[in-house]
């Protein structure tokens, strides 16, 4: 898919698609969540990954954080080795 094809599908300019792709947006130009949802659908990409790349927290993650803020503060404070151990234990449990 070319930038022109994507711009046509998204109803935006080719220059906007180029800026998004190359990370050359100004603060007021950042894509909305609605744009990212549509972009993920058009590109058959992982919506949560695109949202996170745009510094937007996916709704499902936001809800979990709101349910357990103390737990997420603890996770955020962990070093890489500790987080790796937690991830490994989760992977083993599943």
PDB file of N, CA and C in Angstrom:
ATOM      1  N   UNK A   1       0.854  -1.175   0.000  1.00  0.00           N
ATOM      2  CA  UNK A   1       0.000   0.000   0.000  1.00  0.00           C
ATOM      3  C   UNK A   1       0.897   1.234   0.000  1.00  0.00           C
ATOM      4  N   UNK A   2       0.612   2.158  -0.876  1.00  0.00           N
ATOM      5  CA  UNK A   2       1.400   3.380  -0.937  1.00  0.00           C
ATOM      6  C   UNK A   2       0.865   4.401   0.064  1.00  0.00           C
ATOM      7  N   UNK A   3       1.651   5.428   0.306  1.00  0.00           N
ATOM      8  CA  UNK A   3       1.176   6.506   1.177  1.00  0.00           C
ATOM      9  C   UNK A   3      -0.073   7.146   0.589  1.00  0.00           C
ATOM     10  N   UNK A   4      -0.111   7.281  -0.736  1.00  0.00           N
ATOM     11  CA  UNK A   4      -1.291   7.859  -1.391  1.00  0.00           C
ATOM     12  C   UNK A   4      -2.520   6.987  -1.158  1.00  0.00           C
ATOM     13  N   UNK A   5      -2.358   5.665  -1.310  1.00  0.00           N
ATOM     14  CA  UNK A   5      -3.480   4.741  -1.064  1.00  0.00           C
ATOM     15  C   UNK A   5      -3.989   4.883   0.370  1.00  0.00           C
ATOM     16  N   UNK A   6      -3.058   4.913   1.312  1.00  0.00           N
ATOM     17  CA  UNK A   6      -3.448   5.025   2.719  1.00  0.00           C
ATOM     18  C   UNK A   6      -4.106   6.366   2.999  1.00  0.00           C
ATOM     19  N   UNK A   7      -3.548   7.439   2.438  1.00  0.00           N
ATOM     20  CA  UNK A   7      -4.137   8.769   2.633  1.00  0.00           C
ATOM     21  C   UNK A   7      -5.561   8.806   2.109  1.00  0.00           C
ATOM     22  N   UNK A   8      -5.787   8.200   0.950  1.00  0.00           N
ATOM     23  CA  UNK A   8      -7.141   8.154   0.387  1.00  0.00           C
ATOM     24  C   UNK A   8      -8.097   7.394   1.302  1.00  0.00           C
ATOM     25  N   UNK A   9      -7.650   6.257   1.840  1.00  0.00           N
ATOM     26  CA  UNK A   9      -8.485   5.462   2.751  1.00  0.00           C
ATOM     27  C   UNK A   9      -8.787   6.202   4.050  1.00  0.00           C
ATOM     28  N   UNK A  10      -7.818   6.990   4.489  1.00  0.00           N
ATOM     29  CA  UNK A  10      -7.930   7.664   5.784  1.00  0.00           C
ATOM     30  C   UNK A  10      -8.528   9.073   5.673  1.00  0.00           C
ATOM     31  N   UNK A  11      -8.750   9.543   4.456  1.00  0.00           N
ATOM     32  CA  UNK A  11      -9.262  10.901   4.218  1.00  0.00           C
ATOM     33  C   UNK A  11      -8.351  11.978   4.806  1.00  0.00           C
ATOM     34  N   UNK A  12      -7.053  11.795   4.603  1.00  0.00           N
ATOM     35  CA  UNK A  12      -6.065  12.792   5.015  1.00  0.00           C
ATOM     36  C   UNK A  12      -5.100  13.009   3.854  1.00  0.00           C
ATOM     37  N   UNK A  13      -4.222  13.986   3.995  1.00  0.00           N
ATOM     38  CA  UNK A  13      -3.266  14.270   2.936  1.00  0.00           C
ATOM     39  C   UNK A  13      -2.094  13.293   2.978  1.00  0.00           C
ATOM     40  N   UNK A  14      -1.451  13.143   1.846  1.00  0.00           N
ATOM     41  CA  UNK A  14      -0.255  12.310   1.769  1.00  0.00           C
ATOM     42  C   UNK A  14       0.829  12.885   2.675  1.00  0.00           C
ATOM     43  N   UNK A  15       0.918  14.205   2.751  1.00  0.00           N
ATOM     44  CA  UNK A  15       1.950  14.810   3.601  1.00  0.00           C
ATOM     45  C   UNK A  15       1.713  14.465   5.075  1.00  0.00           C
ATOM     46  N   UNK A  16       0.438  14.364   5.494  1.00  0.00           N
ATOM     47  CA  UNK A  16       0.159  13.981   6.882  1.00  0.00           C
ATOM     48  C   UNK A  16       0.599  12.536   7.132  1.00  0.00           C
ATOM     49  N   UNK A  17       0.279  11.644   6.198  1.00  0.00           N
ATOM     50  CA  UNK A  17       0.704  10.241   6.331  1.00  0.00           C
ATOM     51  C   UNK A  17       2.220  10.176   6.419  1.00  0.00           C
ATOM     52  N   UNK A  18       2.893  10.929   5.593  1.00  0.00           N
ATOM     53  CA  UNK A  18       4.360  10.955   5.611  1.00  0.00           C
ATOM     54  C   UNK A  18       4.890  11.450   6.953  1.00  0.00           C
ATOM     55  N   UNK A  19       4.273  12.499   7.486  1.00  0.00           N
ATOM     56  CA  UNK A  19       4.704  13.030   8.789  1.00  0.00           C
ATOM     57  C   UNK A  19       4.487  12.000   9.901  1.00  0.00           C
ATOM     58  N   UNK A  20       3.347  11.312   9.866  1.00  0.00           N
ATOM     59  CA  UNK A  20       3.069  10.276  10.867  1.00  0.00           C
ATOM     60  C   UNK A  20       4.116   9.176  10.759  1.00  0.00           C
ATOM     61  N   UNK A  21       4.361   8.714   9.541  1.00  0.00           N
ATOM     62  CA  UNK A  21       5.293   7.611   9.323  1.00  0.00           C
ATOM     63  C   UNK A  21       6.716   7.962   9.751  1.00  0.00           C
ATOM     64  N   UNK A  22       7.105   9.195   9.532  1.00  0.00           N
ATOM     65  CA  UNK A  22       8.481   9.611   9.823  1.00  0.00           C
ATOM     66  C   UNK A  22       8.648  10.332  11.151  1.00  0.00           C
ATOM     67  N   UNK A  23       7.576  10.405  11.948  1.00  0.00           N
ATOM     68  CA  UNK A  23       7.656  11.032  13.269  1.00  0.00           C
ATOM     69  C   UNK A  23       7.955  12.515  13.217  1.00  0.00           C
ATOM     70  N   UNK A  24       7.426  13.213  12.236  1.00  0.00           N
ATOM     71  CA  UNK A  24       7.687  14.644  12.090  1.00  0.00           C
ATOM     72  C   UNK A  24       6.443  15.487  12.344  1.00  0.00           C
ATOM     73  N   UNK A  25       5.674  15.111  13.338  1.00  0.00           N
ATOM     74  CA  UNK A  25       4.459  15.852  13.657  1.00  0.00           C
ATOM     75  C   UNK A  25       4.741  16.920  14.699  1.00  0.00           C
ATOM     76  N   UNK A  26       3.985  17.987  14.632  1.00  0.00           N
ATOM     77  CA  UNK A  26       4.035  19.014  15.670  1.00  0.00           C
ATOM     78  C   UNK A  26       2.994  18.650  16.722  1.00  0.00           C
ATOM     79  N   UNK A  27       3.094  19.229  17.897  1.00  0.00           N
ATOM     80  CA  UNK A  27       2.249  18.804  19.019  1.00  0.00           C
ATOM     81  C   UNK A  27       0.760  18.807  18.697  1.00  0.00           C
ATOM     82  N   UNK A  28       0.265  19.751  17.948  1.00  0.00           N
ATOM     83  CA  UNK A  28      -1.155  19.793  17.624  1.00  0.00           C
ATOM     84  C   UNK A  28      -1.563  18.837  16.522  1.00  0.00           C
ATOM     85  N   UNK A  29      -0.590  18.209  15.874  1.00  0.00           N
ATOM     86  CA  UNK A  29      -0.862  17.337  14.739  1.00  0.00           C
ATOM     87  C   UNK A  29      -0.936  15.859  15.080  1.00  0.00           C
ATOM     88  N   UNK A  30      -0.688  15.498  16.335  1.00  0.00           N
ATOM     89  CA  UNK A  30      -0.632  14.081  16.679  1.00  0.00           C
ATOM     90  C   UNK A  30      -1.949  13.406  16.356  1.00  0.00           C
ATOM     91  N   UNK A  31      -1.886  12.168  15.863  1.00  0.00           N
ATOM     92  CA  UNK A  31      -3.111  11.476  15.474  1.00  0.00           C
ATOM     93  C   UNK A  31      -4.027  11.206  16.671  1.00  0.00           C
ATOM     94  N   UNK A  32      -5.315  11.290  16.418  1.00  0.00           N
ATOM     95  CA  UNK A  32      -6.304  10.997  17.453  1.00  0.00           C
ATOM     96  C   UNK A  32      -6.414   9.488  17.630  1.00  0.00           C
ATOM     97  N   UNK A  33      -7.045   9.083  18.714  1.00  0.00           N
ATOM     98  CA  UNK A  33      -7.277   7.650  18.921  1.00  0.00           C
ATOM     99  C   UNK A  33      -8.151   7.093  17.797  1.00  0.00           C
ATOM    100  N   UNK A  34      -9.125   7.871  17.366  1.00  0.00           N
ATOM    101  CA  UNK A  34     -10.004   7.438  16.274  1.00  0.00           C
ATOM    102  C   UNK A  34      -9.179   7.179  15.006  1.00  0.00           C
ATOM    103  N   UNK A  35      -8.244   8.078  14.703  1.00  0.00           N
ATOM    104  CA  UNK A  35      -7.370   7.909  13.541  1.00  0.00           C
ATOM    105  C   UNK A  35      -6.543   6.636  13.685  1.00  0.00           C
ATOM    106  N   UNK A  36      -6.007   6.406  14.876  1.00  0.00           N
ATOM    107  CA  UNK A  36      -5.164   5.229  15.111  1.00  0.00           C
ATOM    108  C   UNK A  36      -5.973   3.947  14.986  1.00  0.00           C
ATOM    109  N   UNK A  37      -7.207   3.947  15.482  1.00  0.00           N
ATOM    110  CA  UNK A  37      -8.073   2.768  15.337  1.00  0.00           C
ATOM    111  C   UNK A  37      -8.280   2.453  13.853  1.00  0.00           C
ATOM    112  N   UNK A  38      -8.580   3.478  13.082  1.00  0.00           N
ATOM    113  CA  UNK A  38      -8.805   3.285  11.649  1.00  0.00           C
ATOM    114  C   UNK A  38      -7.514   2.859  10.949  1.00  0.00           C
ATOM    115  N   UNK A  39      -6.394   3.470  11.333  1.00  0.00           N
ATOM    116  CA  UNK A  39      -5.104   3.127  10.748  1.00  0.00           C
ATOM    117  C   UNK A  39      -4.771   1.658  10.998  1.00  0.00           C
ATOM    118  N   UNK A  40      -4.977   1.216  12.215  1.00  0.00           N
ATOM    119  CA  UNK A  40      -4.714  -0.188  12.556  1.00  0.00           C
ATOM    120  C   UNK A  40      -5.571  -1.115  11.699  1.00  0.00           C
ATOM    121  N   UNK A  41      -6.807  -0.735  11.509  1.00  0.00           N
ATOM    122  CA  UNK A  41      -7.703  -1.548  10.692  1.00  0.00           C
ATOM    123  C   UNK A  41      -7.231  -1.586   9.241  1.00  0.00           C
ATOM    124  N   UNK A  42      -6.886  -0.446   8.684  1.00  0.00           N
ATOM    125  CA  UNK A  42      -6.438  -0.371   7.280  1.00  0.00           C
ATOM    126  C   UNK A  42      -5.149  -1.149   7.069  1.00  0.00           C
ATOM    127  N   UNK A  43      -4.235  -1.075   8.035  1.00  0.00           N
ATOM    128  CA  UNK A  43      -2.933  -1.716   7.895  1.00  0.00           C
ATOM    129  C   UNK A  43      -2.908  -3.143   8.446  1.00  0.00           C
ATOM    130  N   UNK A  44      -4.043  -3.552   9.043  1.00  0.00           N
ATOM    131  CA  UNK A  44      -4.102  -4.856   9.715  1.00  0.00           C
ATOM    132  C   UNK A  44      -2.972  -4.988  10.732  1.00  0.00           C
ATOM    133  N   UNK A  45      -2.821  -3.908  11.520  1.00  0.00           N
ATOM    134  CA  UNK A  45      -1.761  -3.814  12.525  1.00  0.00           C
ATOM    135  C   UNK A  45      -2.371  -3.950  13.918  1.00  0.00           C
ATOM    136  N   UNK A  46      -1.531  -4.180  14.902  1.00  0.00           N
ATOM    137  CA  UNK A  46      -1.974  -4.298  16.285  1.00  0.00           C
ATOM    138  C   UNK A  46      -2.326  -2.906  16.811  1.00  0.00           C
ATOM    139  N   UNK A  47      -3.594  -2.709  17.100  1.00  0.00           N
ATOM    140  CA  UNK A  47      -4.090  -1.409  17.544  1.00  0.00           C
ATOM    141  C   UNK A  47      -3.420  -0.935  18.829  1.00  0.00           C
ATOM    142  N   UNK A  48      -3.282  -1.830  19.800  1.00  0.00           N
ATOM    143  CA  UNK A  48      -2.654  -1.450  21.070  1.00  0.00           C
ATOM    144  C   UNK A  48      -1.215  -0.985  20.869  1.00  0.00           C
ATOM    145  N   UNK A  49      -0.473  -1.664  19.997  1.00  0.00           N
ATOM    146  CA  UNK A  49       0.910  -1.255  19.735  1.00  0.00           C
ATOM    147  C   UNK A  49       0.964   0.132  19.107  1.00  0.00           C
ATOM    148  N   UNK A  50       0.064   0.396  18.157  1.00  0.00           N
ATOM    149  CA  UNK A  50       0.044   1.717  17.529  1.00  0.00           C
ATOM    150  C   UNK A  50      -0.345   2.799  18.540  1.00  0.00           C
ATOM    151  N   UNK A  51      -1.303   2.496  19.395  1.00  0.00           N
ATOM    152  CA  UNK A  51      -1.690   3.466  20.417  1.00  0.00           C
ATOM    153  C   UNK A  51      -0.523   3.772  21.357  1.00  0.00           C
ATOM    154  N   UNK A  52       0.177   2.739  21.773  1.00  0.00           N
ATOM    155  CA  UNK A  52       1.319   2.940  22.665  1.00  0.00           C
ATOM    156  C   UNK A  52       2.436   3.727  21.984  1.00  0.00           C
ATOM    157  N   UNK A  53       2.669   3.456  20.703  1.00  0.00           N
ATOM    158  CA  UNK A  53       3.679   4.215  19.967  1.00  0.00           C
ATOM    159  C   UNK A  53       3.323   5.699  19.891  1.00  0.00           C
ATOM    160  N   UNK A  54       2.023   5.992  19.915  1.00  0.00           N
ATOM    161  CA  UNK A  54       1.553   7.376  19.877  1.00  0.00           C
ATOM    162  C   UNK A  54       1.393   7.958  21.282  1.00  0.00           C
ATOM    163  N   UNK A  55       1.945   7.279  22.287  1.00  0.00           N
ATOM    164  CA  UNK A  55       1.835   7.704  23.691  1.00  0.00           C
ATOM    165  C   UNK A  55       0.392   7.800  24.166  1.00  0.00           C
ATOM    166  N   UNK A  56      -0.448   6.919  23.659  1.00  0.00           N
ATOM    167  CA  UNK A  56      -1.835   6.831  24.110  1.00  0.00           C
ATOM    168  C   UNK A  56      -2.028   5.454  24.730  1.00  0.00           C
ATOM    169  N   UNK A  57      -2.631   5.409  25.900  1.00  0.00           N
ATOM    170  CA  UNK A  57      -2.829   4.147  26.605  1.00  0.00           C
ATOM    171  C   UNK A  57      -4.125   3.510  26.108  1.00  0.00           C
ATOM    172  N   UNK A  58      -4.034   2.287  25.584  1.00  0.00           N
ATOM    173  CA  UNK A  58      -5.251   1.605  25.139  1.00  0.00           C
ATOM    174  C   UNK A  58      -6.273   1.499  26.272  1.00  0.00           C
ATOM    175  N   UNK A  59      -7.536   1.584  25.908  1.00  0.00           N
ATOM    176  CA  UNK A  59      -8.632   1.582  26.891  1.00  0.00           C
ATOM    177  C   UNK A  59      -8.576   0.371  27.816  1.00  0.00           C
ATOM    178  N   UNK A  60      -8.307  -0.812  27.279  1.00  0.00           N
ATOM    179  CA  UNK A  60      -8.280  -2.019  28.116  1.00  0.00           C
ATOM    180  C   UNK A  60      -7.187  -1.925  29.185  1.00  0.00           C
ATOM    181  N   UNK A  61      -6.052  -1.363  28.820  1.00  0.00           N
ATOM    182  CA  UNK A  61      -4.952  -1.204  29.782  1.00  0.00           C
ATOM    183  C   UNK A  61      -5.286  -0.099  30.781  1.00  0.00           C
ATOM    184  N   UNK A  62      -5.852   0.995  30.296  1.00  0.00           N
ATOM    185  CA  UNK A  62      -6.231   2.113  31.170  1.00  0.00           C
ATOM    186  C   UNK A  62      -7.195   1.646  32.264  1.00  0.00           C
ATOM    187  N   UNK A  63      -8.176   0.801  31.886  1.00  0.00           N
ATOM    188  CA  UNK A  63      -9.140   0.297  32.870  1.00  0.00           C
ATOM    189  C   UNK A  63      -8.456  -0.547  33.939  1.00  0.00           C
ATOM    190  N   UNK A  64      -7.520  -1.396  33.518  1.00  0.00           N
ATOM    191  CA  UNK A  64      -6.804  -2.234  34.493  1.00  0.00           C
ATOM    192  C   UNK A  64      -5.964  -1.382  35.429  1.00  0.00           C
ATOM    193  N   UNK A  65      -5.323  -0.368  34.905  1.00  0.00           N
ATOM    194  CA  UNK A  65      -4.524   0.529  35.746  1.00  0.00           C
ATOM    195  C   UNK A  65      -5.424   1.213  36.763  1.00  0.00           C
ATOM    196  N   UNK A  66      -6.597   1.646  36.335  1.00  0.00           N
ATOM    197  CA  UNK A  66      -7.532   2.312  37.250  1.00  0.00           C
ATOM    198  C   UNK A  66      -8.037   1.354  38.329  1.00  0.00           C
ATOM    199  N   UNK A  67      -8.155   0.077  38.003  1.00  0.00           N
ATOM    200  CA  UNK A  67      -8.604  -0.917  38.982  1.00  0.00           C
ATOM    201  C   UNK A  67      -7.522  -1.223  40.018  1.00  0.00           C
ATOM    202  N   UNK A  68      -6.249  -1.178  39.603  1.00  0.00           N
ATOM    203  CA  UNK A  68      -5.143  -1.578  40.476  1.00  0.00           C
ATOM    204  C   UNK A  68      -3.972  -0.593  40.406  1.00  0.00           C
ATOM    205  N   UNK A  69      -4.187   0.688  40.717  1.00  0.00           N
ATOM    206  CA  UNK A  69      -3.111   1.673  40.555  1.00  0.00           C
ATOM    207  C   UNK A  69      -1.868   1.365  41.388  1.00  0.00           C
ATOM    208  N   UNK A  70      -2.042   0.853  42.592  1.00  0.00           N
ATOM    209  CA  UNK A  70      -0.879   0.556  43.447  1.00  0.00           C
ATOM    210  C   UNK A  70      -0.008  -0.534  42.811  1.00  0.00           C
ATOM    211  N   UNK A  71      -0.644  -1.544  42.229  1.00  0.00           N
ATOM    212  CA  UNK A  71       0.102  -2.613  41.572  1.00  0.00           C
ATOM    213  C   UNK A  71       0.914  -2.065  40.399  1.00  0.00           C
ATOM    214  N   UNK A  72       0.303  -1.201  39.602  1.00  0.00           N
ATOM    215  CA  UNK A  72       1.017  -0.654  38.446  1.00  0.00           C
ATOM    216  C   UNK A  72       2.139   0.294  38.863  1.00  0.00           C
ATOM    217  N   UNK A  73       1.973   0.990  39.992  1.00  0.00           N
ATOM    218  CA  UNK A  73       3.087   1.812  40.509  1.00  0.00           C
ATOM    219  C   UNK A  73       4.263   0.924  40.888  1.00  0.00           C
ATOM    220  N   UNK A  74       3.966  -0.233  41.513  1.00  0.00           N
ATOM    221  CA  UNK A  74       5.033  -1.165  41.885  1.00  0.00           C
ATOM    222  C   UNK A  74       5.734  -1.710  40.641  1.00  0.00           C
ATOM    223  N   UNK A  75       4.952  -2.083  39.629  1.00  0.00           N
ATOM    224  CA  UNK A  75       5.545  -2.579  38.389  1.00  0.00           C
ATOM    225  C   UNK A  75       6.426  -1.517  37.738  1.00  0.00           C
ATOM    226  N   UNK A  76       5.950  -0.285  37.735  1.00  0.00           N
ATOM    227  CA  UNK A  76       6.706   0.804  37.116  1.00  0.00           C
ATOM    228  C   UNK A  76       8.016   1.068  37.844  1.00  0.00           C
ATOM    229  N   UNK A  77       8.069   0.762  39.120  1.00  0.00           N
ATOM    230  CA  UNK A  77       9.278   1.013  39.919  1.00  0.00           C
ATOM    231  C   UNK A  77      10.300  -0.118  39.818  1.00  0.00           C
ATOM    232  N   UNK A  78       9.903  -1.249  39.247  1.00  0.00           N
ATOM    233  CA  UNK A  78      10.804  -2.404  39.167  1.00  0.00           C
ATOM    234  C   UNK A  78      11.917  -2.178  38.151  1.00  0.00           C
ATOM    235  N   UNK A  79      13.064  -2.795  38.429  1.00  0.00           N
ATOM    236  CA  UNK A  79      14.154  -2.773  37.450  1.00  0.00           C
ATOM    237  C   UNK A  79      13.882  -3.833  36.378  1.00  0.00           C
ATOM    238  N   UNK A  80      14.688  -3.832  35.324  1.00  0.00           N
ATOM    239  CA  UNK A  80      14.479  -4.733  34.196  1.00  0.00           C
ATOM    240  C   UNK A  80      14.507  -6.199  34.616  1.00  0.00           C
ATOM    241  N   UNK A  81      15.451  -6.561  35.468  1.00  0.00           N
ATOM    242  CA  UNK A  81      15.581  -7.963  35.891  1.00  0.00           C
ATOM    243  C   UNK A  81      14.321  -8.416  36.622  1.00  0.00           C
ATOM    244  N   UNK A  82      13.801  -7.581  37.494  1.00  0.00           N
ATOM    245  CA  UNK A  82      12.583  -7.937  38.231  1.00  0.00           C
ATOM    246  C   UNK A  82      11.386  -8.055  37.297  1.00  0.00           C
ATOM    247  N   UNK A  83      11.277  -7.131  36.351  1.00  0.00           N
ATOM    248  CA  UNK A  83      10.178  -7.198  35.385  1.00  0.00           C
ATOM    249  C   UNK A  83      10.284  -8.450  34.522  1.00  0.00           C
ATOM    250  N   UNK A  84      11.504  -8.796  34.128  1.00  0.00           N
ATOM    251  CA  UNK A  84      11.702 -10.021  33.354  1.00  0.00           C
ATOM    252  C   UNK A  84      11.252 -11.245  34.140  1.00  0.00           C
ATOM    253  N   UNK A  85      11.526 -11.258  35.448  1.00  0.00           N
ATOM    254  CA  UNK A  85      11.120 -12.384  36.292  1.00  0.00           C
ATOM    255  C   UNK A  85       9.598 -12.462  36.389  1.00  0.00           C
ATOM    256  N   UNK A  86       8.951 -11.315  36.530  1.00  0.00           N
ATOM    257  CA  UNK A  86       7.484 -11.292  36.581  1.00  0.00           C
ATOM    258  C   UNK A  86       6.906 -11.794  35.261  1.00  0.00           C
ATOM    259  N   UNK A  87       7.454 -11.299  34.151  1.00  0.00           N
ATOM    260  CA  UNK A  87       6.987 -11.728  32.838  1.00  0.00           C
ATOM    261  C   UNK A  87       7.179 -13.228  32.649  1.00  0.00           C
ATOM    262  N   UNK A  88       8.308 -13.745  33.075  1.00  0.00           N
ATOM    263  CA  UNK A  88       8.587 -15.175  32.950  1.00  0.00           C
ATOM    264  C   UNK A  88       7.589 -15.996  33.764  1.00  0.00           C
ATOM    265  N   UNK A  89       7.280 -15.535  34.966  1.00  0.00           N
ATOM    266  CA  UNK A  89       6.332 -16.281  35.801  1.00  0.00           C
ATOM    267  C   UNK A  89       4.928 -16.241  35.207  1.00  0.00           C
ATOM    268  N   UNK A  90       4.579 -15.142  34.561  1.00  0.00           N
ATOM    269  CA  UNK A  90       3.267 -15.048  33.906  1.00  0.00           C
ATOM    270  C   UNK A  90       3.223 -15.987  32.714  1.00  0.00           C
ATOM    271  N   UNK A  91       4.296 -15.993  31.928  1.00  0.00           N
ATOM    272  CA  UNK A  91       4.359 -16.862  30.755  1.00  0.00           C
ATOM    273  C   UNK A  91       4.268 -18.326  31.167  1.00  0.00           C
ATOM    274  N   UNK A  92       4.911 -18.686  32.269  1.00  0.00           N
ATOM    275  CA  UNK A  92       4.891 -20.064  32.766  1.00  0.00           C
ATOM    276  C   UNK A  92       3.506 -20.451  33.246  1.00  0.00           C
ATOM    277  N   UNK A  93       2.789 -19.504  33.858  1.00  0.00           N
ATOM    278  CA  UNK A  93       1.451 -19.781  34.392  1.00  0.00           C
ATOM    279  C   UNK A  93       0.432 -19.976  33.286  1.00  0.00           C
ATOM    280  N   UNK A  94       0.680 -19.391  32.136  1.00  0.00           N
ATOM    281  CA  UNK A  94      -0.281 -19.511  31.023  1.00  0.00           C
ATOM    282  C   UNK A  94       0.103 -20.689  30.234  1.00  0.00           C
TER     283      UNK A  94
END
